[in-house]
CSV table of C-alpha atoms and ligand atoms in Angstrom, one decimal:
chain,number,residue,atom,x,y,z
A,1,UNK,CA,8.2,12.0,70.5
A,2,UNK,CA,4.2,12.1,71.2
A,3,UNK,CA,2.9,15.6,71.8
A,4,UNK,CA,-0.2,16.1,74.7
A,5,UNK,CA,-2.7,18.4,73.6
A,6,UNK,CA,-2.0,19.2,77.7
A,7,UNK,CA,0.3,18.2,80.4
A,8,UNK,CA,-1.8,17.7,84.1
A,9,UNK,CA,0.4,15.7,85.5
A,10,UNK,CA,3.3,17.8,84.4
A,11,UNK,CA,1.7,20.5,86.4
A,12,UNK,CA,1.1,18.7,89.1
A,13,UNK,CA,4.3,17.2,90.1
A,14,UNK,CA,5.4,20.4,89.5
A,15,UNK,CA,3.5,21.9,92.3
A,16,UNK,CA,3.4,19.2,94.5
A,17,UNK,CA,6.6,20.1,96.8
A,18,UNK,CA,4.5,23.5,97.6
A,19,UNK,CA,0.7,22.0,97.4
A,20,UNK,CA,0.9,18.9,99.4
A,21,UNK,CA,1.4,20.4,102.3
A,22,UNK,CA,-0.5,23.1,102.2
A,23,UNK,CA,-3.7,20.3,101.2
A,24,UNK,CA,-3.1,18.0,103.8
A,25,UNK,CA,-2.9,21.4,107.0
A,26,UNK,CA,-6.0,21.8,105.0
A,27,UNK,CA,-7.2,17.7,105.3
A,28,UNK,CA,-6.2,17.7,108.8
A,29,UNK,CA,-8.2,21.2,110.0
A,30,UNK,CA,-11.2,19.3,110.6
A,31,UNK,CA,-13.2,22.0,108.6
A,32,UNK,CA,-14.7,20.2,105.7
A,33,UNK,CA,-16.9,22.7,104.4
A,34,UNK,CA,-15.7,27.1,103.0
A,35,UNK,CA,-13.6,27.6,106.2
A,36,UNK,CA,-10.7,29.8,106.3
A,37,UNK,CA,-8.3,27.8,103.3
A,38,UNK,CA,-11.5,29.0,100.7
A,39,UNK,CA,-11.7,32.4,102.2
A,40,UNK,CA,-7.7,33.2,102.0
A,41,UNK,CA,-8.2,31.4,98.1
A,42,UNK,CA,-11.5,34.4,97.5
A,43,UNK,CA,-9.2,37.2,98.2
A,44,UNK,CA,-6.0,35.7,96.8
A,45,UNK,CA,-8.3,35.4,93.6
A,46,UNK,CA,-10.2,39.1,93.9
A,47,UNK,CA,-6.3,40.6,94.3
A,48,UNK,CA,-5.4,38.7,91.0
A,49,UNK,CA,-8.9,39.4,89.0
A,50,UNK,CA,-8.6,43.3,90.4
A,51,UNK,CA,-12.2,43.4,91.8
A,52,UNK,CA,-13.9,44.0,95.3
A,53,UNK,CA,-15.2,40.2,96.0
A,54,UNK,CA,-14.7,36.8,95.3
A,55,UNK,CA,-17.1,34.1,95.9
A,56,UNK,CA,-15.8,30.2,95.8
A,57,UNK,CA,-18.4,27.3,93.8
A,58,UNK,CA,-18.4,24.5,93.3
A,59,UNK,CA,-18.1,24.5,89.4
A,60,UNK,CA,-18.4,26.9,86.2
A,61,UNK,CA,-22.0,25.9,85.2
A,62,UNK,CA,-23.0,26.8,89.1
A,63,UNK,CA,-21.2,30.2,88.8
A,64,UNK,CA,-23.3,31.3,85.8
A,65,UNK,CA,-25.9,29.5,87.2
A,66,UNK,CA,-25.8,31.4,90.3
A,67,UNK,CA,-25.0,34.8,88.3
A,68,UNK,CA,-28.0,34.3,86.6
A,69,UNK,CA,-30.3,33.6,90.2
A,70,UNK,CA,-28.8,36.7,91.3
A,71,UNK,CA,-30.4,39.4,88.7
A,72,UNK,CA,-33.3,37.6,88.5
A,73,UNK,CA,-33.4,35.8,85.4
A,74,UNK,CA,-35.5,33.5,85.2
A,75,UNK,CA,-38.6,31.6,83.7
A,76,UNK,CA,-40.1,33.8,80.5
A,77,UNK,CA,-37.1,35.9,80.5
A,78,UNK,CA,-34.0,36.2,77.5
A,79,UNK,CA,-30.4,36.1,77.8
A,80,UNK,CA,-28.1,36.7,75.0
A,81,UNK,CA,-25.2,34.2,75.1
A,82,UNK,CA,-22.4,33.6,72.1
A,83,UNK,CA,-23.8,30.9,69.5
A,84,UNK,CA,-19.9,29.4,69.2
A,85,UNK,CA,-19.5,29.1,73.5
A,86,UNK,CA,-19.5,25.8,74.9
A,87,UNK,CA,-22.6,24.9,76.1
A,88,UNK,CA,-22.1,25.3,79.7
A,89,UNK,CA,-22.9,29.6,79.3
A,90,UNK,CA,-26.7,28.1,77.1
A,91,UNK,CA,-27.2,26.1,79.9
A,92,UNK,CA,-27.1,28.0,83.0
A,93,UNK,CA,-29.6,29.9,81.3
A,94,UNK,CA,-32.4,27.4,80.4
A,95,UNK,CA,-31.5,26.1,83.4
A,96,UNK,CA,-32.4,28.7,85.7
A,97,UNK,CA,-36.1,28.4,82.8
A,98,UNK,CA,-35.1,31.4,80.7
A,99,UNK,CA,-34.2,31.5,76.8
A,100,UNK,CA,-31.0,31.7,75.8
A,101,UNK,CA,-30.9,34.4,72.4
A,102,UNK,CA,-27.6,33.3,70.1
A,103,UNK,CA,-25.0,36.7,68.9
A,104,UNK,CA,-22.9,35.4,66.5
A,105,UNK,CA,-19.7,36.5,67.0
A,106,UNK,CA,-16.8,38.3,65.0
A,107,UNK,CA,-15.3,34.9,63.1
A,108,UNK,CA,-11.8,36.9,63.9
A,109,UNK,CA,-11.4,37.5,67.8
A,110,UNK,CA,-14.2,34.4,67.9
A,111,UNK,CA,-16.1,36.8,70.3
A,112,UNK,CA,-19.5,38.2,70.4
A,113,UNK,CA,-19.6,42.3,69.7
A,114,UNK,CA,-21.7,45.8,70.9
A,115,UNK,CA,-23.0,45.6,67.3
A,116,UNK,CA,-23.2,41.7,67.1
A,117,UNK,CA,-25.2,42.5,71.0
A,118,UNK,CA,-27.2,45.6,69.1
A,119,UNK,CA,-27.9,43.2,66.8
A,120,UNK,CA,-29.9,40.2,68.6
A,121,UNK,CA,-31.7,42.5,71.0
A,122,UNK,CA,-35.0,41.2,71.2
A,123,UNK,CA,-38.3,42.6,74.1
A,124,UNK,CA,-37.9,40.2,76.8
A,125,UNK,CA,-33.9,40.6,77.0
A,126,UNK,CA,-32.7,40.8,80.6
A,127,UNK,CA,-29.3,39.8,80.4
A,128,UNK,CA,-26.0,38.7,78.2
A,129,UNK,CA,-23.3,36.7,78.5
A,130,UNK,CA,-20.2,37.6,76.9
A,131,UNK,CA,-17.8,34.8,76.7
A,132,UNK,CA,-14.2,35.0,77.0
A,133,UNK,CA,-13.1,32.6,74.7
A,134,UNK,CA,-9.7,30.4,74.0
A,135,UNK,CA,-8.3,32.8,76.8
A,136,UNK,CA,-9.2,36.4,74.4
A,137,UNK,CA,-11.0,38.4,76.2
A,138,UNK,CA,-14.5,40.1,74.5
A,139,UNK,CA,-14.1,43.8,74.2
A,140,UNK,CA,-15.6,45.7,77.8
A,141,UNK,CA,-14.7,49.0,76.7
A,142,UNK,CA,-17.5,48.6,74.4
A,143,UNK,CA,-20.0,45.8,75.4
A,144,UNK,CA,-20.2,47.7,78.7
A,145,UNK,CA,-22.1,50.7,77.8
A,146,UNK,CA,-24.3,49.1,75.0
A,147,UNK,CA,-25.4,46.9,77.0
A,148,UNK,CA,-26.2,49.6,80.1
A,149,UNK,CA,-27.9,51.6,77.1
A,150,UNK,CA,-29.9,48.4,76.4
A,151,UNK,CA,-30.8,47.7,79.8
A,152,UNK,CA,-29.2,44.2,80.6
A,153,UNK,CA,-27.6,42.7,83.1
A,154,UNK,CA,-23.6,41.7,82.6
A,155,UNK,CA,-22.5,37.7,83.5
A,156,UNK,CA,-19.1,37.1,82.1
A,157,UNK,CA,-18.3,34.0,81.0
A,158,UNK,CA,-14.4,33.9,82.2
A,159,UNK,CA,-13.9,30.2,82.2
A,160,UNK,CA,-10.8,30.4,80.1
A,161,UNK,CA,-9.5,33.6,80.5
A,162,UNK,CA,-7.8,33.5,84.5
A,163,UNK,CA,-5.2,36.8,84.2
A,164,UNK,CA,-6.4,38.1,80.6
A,165,UNK,CA,-6.7,41.7,80.8
A,166,UNK,CA,-8.7,44.4,78.5
A,167,UNK,CA,-7.9,47.9,77.9
A,168,UNK,CA,-5.1,47.3,80.6
A,169,UNK,CA,-7.9,46.0,83.8
A,170,UNK,CA,-8.0,42.6,84.5
A,171,UNK,CA,-10.8,40.8,83.3
A,172,UNK,CA,-12.5,39.7,86.7
A,173,UNK,CA,-14.5,43.3,87.7
A,174,UNK,CA,-16.0,44.9,84.4
A,175,UNK,CA,-19.6,43.2,84.6
A,176,UNK,CA,-22.0,42.7,86.9
A,177,UNK,CA,-20.4,39.4,87.3
A,178,UNK,CA,-17.7,37.3,86.5
A,179,UNK,CA,-18.0,33.0,86.2
A,180,UNK,CA,-14.6,31.3,86.9
A,181,UNK,CA,-14.7,27.5,86.7
A,182,UNK,CA,-11.8,25.9,87.9
A,183,UNK,CA,-12.3,22.2,85.7
A,184,UNK,CA,-8.5,21.1,86.1
A,185,UNK,CA,-7.5,21.6,82.0
A,186,UNK,CA,-8.0,25.6,82.7
A,187,UNK,CA,-5.6,27.5,83.6
A,188,UNK,CA,-6.4,27.9,86.7
A,189,UNK,CA,-7.1,24.5,87.2
A,190,UNK,CA,-8.1,22.6,90.5
A,191,UNK,CA,-7.6,18.5,91.3
A,192,UNK,CA,-11.5,18.0,90.4
A,193,UNK,CA,-14.5,20.5,90.2
A,194,UNK,CA,-14.2,24.1,91.5
A,195,UNK,CA,-15.4,27.7,90.0
A,196,UNK,CA,-15.7,31.4,92.1
A,197,UNK,CA,-17.6,34.8,90.4
A,198,UNK,CA,-16.0,37.8,91.5
A,199,UNK,CA,-17.8,41.0,91.7
A,200,UNK,CA,-17.2,44.9,92.3
A,201,UNK,CA,-21.0,45.0,94.2
A,202,UNK,CA,-20.8,44.4,97.7
A,203,UNK,CA,-24.8,43.8,96.9
A,204,UNK,CA,-24.2,41.2,94.2
A,205,UNK,CA,-21.5,39.2,96.2
A,206,UNK,CA,-23.6,39.3,99.4
A,207,UNK,CA,-26.6,37.8,97.7
A,208,UNK,CA,-23.6,35.3,95.7
A,209,UNK,CA,-22.8,33.7,99.3
A,210,UNK,CA,-26.1,33.7,100.1
A,211,UNK,CA,-27.1,32.5,96.8
A,212,UNK,CA,-24.3,29.3,96.9
A,213,UNK,CA,-24.5,28.2,100.2
A,214,UNK,CA,-28.5,27.2,100.9
A,215,UNK,CA,-29.9,31.2,99.9
A,216,UNK,CA,-28.6,31.2,104.0
A,217,UNK,CA,-26.3,34.1,105.6
A,218,UNK,CA,-26.8,32.4,109.1
A,219,UNK,CA,-27.5,29.0,110.0
A,220,UNK,CA,-31.0,27.8,109.4
A,221,UNK,CA,-32.1,31.1,108.3
A,222,UNK,CA,-32.7,30.7,104.7
A,223,UNK,CA,-33.9,34.4,103.3
A,224,UNK,CA,-33.8,32.6,99.5
A,225,UNK,CA,-34.2,29.6,97.8
A,226,UNK,CA,-30.1,28.7,97.5
A,227,UNK,CA,-28.4,26.0,95.6
A,228,UNK,CA,-25.1,24.1,97.8
A,229,UNK,CA,-22.5,25.3,95.3
A,230,UNK,CA,-19.2,25.8,97.7
A,231,UNK,CA,-15.8,25.5,96.9
A,232,UNK,CA,-14.0,22.8,98.0
A,233,UNK,CA,-11.6,23.9,100.8
A,234,UNK,CA,-8.7,21.3,100.2
A,235,UNK,CA,-8.9,22.2,96.4
A,236,UNK,CA,-9.1,25.9,97.7
A,237,UNK,CA,-5.3,25.4,99.4
A,238,UNK,CA,-4.6,23.8,96.1
A,239,UNK,CA,-5.6,27.0,93.9
A,240,UNK,CA,-3.9,29.1,96.6
A,241,UNK,CA,-0.8,28.0,95.9
A,242,UNK,CA,-1.0,27.4,92.2
A,243,UNK,CA,-2.3,31.1,91.8
A,244,UNK,CA,1.2,32.1,92.5
A,245,UNK,CA,2.8,30.7,89.8
A,246,UNK,CA,-0.4,31.5,87.1
A,247,UNK,CA,1.0,34.6,85.6
A,248,UNK,CA,4.2,32.8,85.3
A,249,UNK,CA,2.6,29.5,83.0
A,250,UNK,CA,-0.2,32.2,81.9
A,251,UNK,CA,3.8,34.0,80.2
A,252,UNK,CA,4.7,30.3,78.9
A,253,UNK,CA,1.3,29.8,77.1
A,254,UNK,CA,2.3,33.0,75.6
A,255,UNK,CA,5.7,32.6,74.4
A,256,UNK,CA,4.3,29.3,72.5
A,257,UNK,CA,1.3,31.4,70.5
A,258,UNK,CA,4.1,34.2,69.6
A,259,UNK,CA,6.1,31.0,68.1
A,260,UNK,CA,3.1,29.8,66.3
A,261,UNK,CA,1.5,33.0,65.1
A,262,UNK,CA,5.4,33.5,63.8
A,263,UNK,CA,5.3,29.9,62.7
A,264,UNK,CA,2.5,29.8,60.8
A,265,UNK,CA,1.9,33.5,59.3
A,266,UNK,CA,2.8,32.7,55.7
A,267,UNK,CA,0.5,29.5,55.8
A,268,UNK,CA,-2.9,29.6,54.6
A,269,UNK,CA,-4.2,28.8,58.1
A,270,UNK,CA,-6.9,31.7,59.7
A,271,UNK,CA,-4.1,32.4,62.9
A,272,UNK,CA,-5.8,33.8,65.7
A,273,UNK,CA,-6.5,37.2,65.8
A,274,UNK,CA,-5.6,39.9,68.7
A,275,UNK,CA,-7.5,43.1,69.8
A,276,UNK,CA,-5.0,45.9,70.3
A,277,UNK,CA,-6.5,46.1,73.5
A,278,UNK,CA,-6.7,42.5,74.7
A,279,UNK,CA,-4.3,40.4,76.3
A,280,UNK,CA,-5.0,37.1,76.2
A,281,UNK,CA,-3.6,34.1,77.9
A,282,UNK,CA,-4.1,31.8,75.5
A,283,UNK,CA,-6.4,28.5,77.7
A,284,UNK,CA,-6.7,27.1,73.9
A,285,UNK,CA,-4.4,28.1,70.1
A,286,UNK,CA,-6.8,28.1,68.1
A,287,UNK,CA,-7.4,28.1,64.0
A,288,UNK,CA,-9.0,27.5,61.0
A,289,UNK,CA,-8.6,25.1,57.7
A,290,UNK,CA,-10.9,24.4,55.5
A,291,UNK,CA,-10.3,20.7,56.0
A,292,UNK,CA,-10.5,20.7,59.6
A,293,UNK,CA,-10.2,16.2,59.9
A,294,UNK,CA,-7.7,16.2,57.2
A,295,UNK,CA,-5.5,18.8,58.4
A,296,UNK,CA,-6.2,16.3,62.3
A,297,UNK,CA,-5.2,13.6,60.8
A,298,UNK,CA,-1.8,14.7,59.8
A,299,UNK,CA,-0.6,15.9,62.2
A,300,UNK,CA,-2.2,12.4,64.5
A,301,UNK,CA,0.1,10.8,62.2
A,302,UNK,CA,3.3,13.1,62.8
A,303,UNK,CA,1.8,12.2,66.9
A,304,UNK,CA,0.7,15.7,67.8
A,305,UNK,CA,-2.5,16.0,69.3
A,306,UNK,CA,-5.0,18.3,68.9
A,307,UNK,CA,-9.1,18.5,70.1
A,308,UNK,CA,-11.8,20.4,68.7
A,309,UNK,CA,-13.0,23.3,70.5
A,310,UNK,CA,-15.7,22.9,70.0
A,311,UNK,CA,-16.6,20.5,67.2
A,312,UNK,CA,-21.2,21.0,67.4
A,313,UNK,CA,-22.6,24.5,67.8
A,314,UNK,CA,-24.6,24.6,70.8
A,315,UNK,CA,-27.7,25.5,69.1
A,316,UNK,CA,-27.0,21.6,67.0
A,317,UNK,CA,-26.9,19.6,69.8
A,318,UNK,CA,-29.8,17.4,70.7
A,319,UNK,CA,-30.2,18.9,74.0
A,320,UNK,CA,-31.7,22.2,71.9
A,321,UNK,CA,-32.8,20.4,68.9
A,322,UNK,CA,-36.3,21.8,70.3
A,323,UNK,CA,-35.3,25.6,69.6
A,324,UNK,CA,-35.3,25.0,66.3
A,325,UNK,CA,-32.3,26.4,65.1
A,326,UNK,CA,-30.2,25.5,61.7
A,327,UNK,CA,-26.7,26.6,60.2
A,328,UNK,CA,-28.4,28.6,58.4
A,329,UNK,CA,-29.7,30.8,61.0
A,330,UNK,CA,-26.2,30.9,62.2
A,331,UNK,CA,-23.9,30.7,59.9
A,332,UNK,CA,-20.5,32.3,61.5
A,333,UNK,CA,-21.0,29.1,64.6
A,334,UNK,CA,-21.8,26.6,61.5
A,335,UNK,CA,-18.9,27.8,60.1
A,336,UNK,CA,-16.5,28.0,63.6
A,337,UNK,CA,-17.4,24.7,64.1
A,338,UNK,CA,-16.7,22.7,60.9
A,339,UNK,CA,-12.6,24.4,60.8
A,340,UNK,CA,-11.8,25.2,64.0
A,341,UNK,CA,-9.1,22.8,65.4
A,342,UNK,CA,-7.2,23.2,68.2
A,343,UNK,CA,-3.1,23.1,69.0
A,344,UNK,CA,-1.0,21.6,71.7
A,345,UNK,CA,-0.5,24.6,74.0
A,346,UNK,CA,0.4,24.6,77.8
A,347,UNK,CA,2.8,25.4,80.3
A,348,UNK,CA,4.5,22.3,80.5
A,349,UNK,CA,5.3,21.8,76.2
A,350,UNK,CA,8.7,21.8,76.0
A,351,UNK,CA,10.4,24.0,73.1
A,352,UNK,CA,11.5,20.7,71.6
A,353,UNK,CA,7.6,20.0,71.4
A,354,UNK,CA,6.8,23.3,70.3
A,355,UNK,CA,9.3,23.0,67.3
A,356,UNK,CA,7.7,19.5,67.3
A,357,UNK,CA,4.2,21.3,66.7
A,358,UNK,CA,5.8,24.2,63.7
A,359,UNK,CA,7.3,21.2,61.6
A,360,UNK,CA,3.9,19.2,61.7
A,361,UNK,CA,2.2,21.7,61.1
A,362,UNK,CA,3.9,23.2,58.0
A,363,UNK,CA,4.8,19.8,56.3
A,364,UNK,CA,0.6,19.4,57.4
A,365,UNK,CA,-1.5,22.2,56.4
B,1,PLP,C1,-15.5,25.0,81.2
B,1,PLP,C2,-16.5,26.2,80.7
B,1,PLP,C3,-17.5,26.3,81.2
B,1,PLP,C4,-18.0,25.4,82.5
B,1,PLP,O1,-16.8,25.1,83.5
B,1,PLP,P1,-17.0,23.5,84.8
B,1,PLP,O2,-16.9,23.7,85.7
B,1,PLP,O3,-17.1,22.9,83.9
B,1,PLP,O4,-18.7,23.6,85.3
B,1,PLP,C5,-18.4,27.3,81.1
B,1,PLP,N1,-17.9,27.8,80.2
B,1,PLP,C6,-17.3,27.6,79.7
B,1,PLP,C7,-16.6,28.6,78.0
B,1,PLP,C8,-16.1,26.3,80.1
B,1,PLP,O5,-15.2,26.5,79.0
């Protein structure tokens, strides 16, 4: 029996009876940009994230760009970003005309730390983007006071972390703005592209609402040069239904993660480290193997699908060749790119499939 990496069709099927009437209502409402369905989801999502405000946008990359625009990051500025992240974190900075400055992560948690931020600090840095990678929250308890002491704005990339907490508080309102993606494969995935920002700051929320909508608060009155980046009502209607099951679905992921952590504890695999204050949501279950590609091939022979997040670090991408950064400059990111491999995990991975992954890993490692 083949084990898929993630089964999006099964996720849709479980929600179809509840979601289809809501989407149909939205389609038949005659309201196709922003409006009541988006407002209703924004309110529910803010509450879920323990934040005061949520603003629905077109995708996660736009959420990051809008947050940077809102804190006035532009040409000549620098922004600290993790050296190992999905490339969107870096691209958002570049698209504002600013320069990404990589921060090496803690190899065990895969996330950047307050010490890493201090070490990477240089003149011209205006903001930092901690990423809650793979659903593991970064150490916001240490990062916030450090960033404040350095005079930095904090934009969080929470595209993989819907529902995770640091020290008992949900990710969503620690930093100045928190950026979310509803790309279908994320824990809170839509049926297409979508994104949001959350924040506790009323001024930030107000500015983001303008920036996502042509810089306009009132129709045909444009106060600042904004984007057109809005969450679709029909996606919002679907996301409202999915949000109601998110904790349950995250708990299913956590059960699989505990099984893997227990089953693989005596192997040579390097397992994900969960910080004591972290309550992760296991967007991905990422382990390290010195011969990653051989390990992946042996798992594939047994029908277990795996992926690599991510095989090429941003600094090594052709898109960033002009920065002249080499693997020797960012050895942690370079080594992670060579060794990480993601095992199947998701709310629709059955107990049998989970055991098949366990057995296959134990004989392939
Ligand atoms: C998915 C993702 C994004 C981008 O989200 P999109 O909605 O695809 O634009 C940004 N950062 C991280 C860490 C992501 O995983």
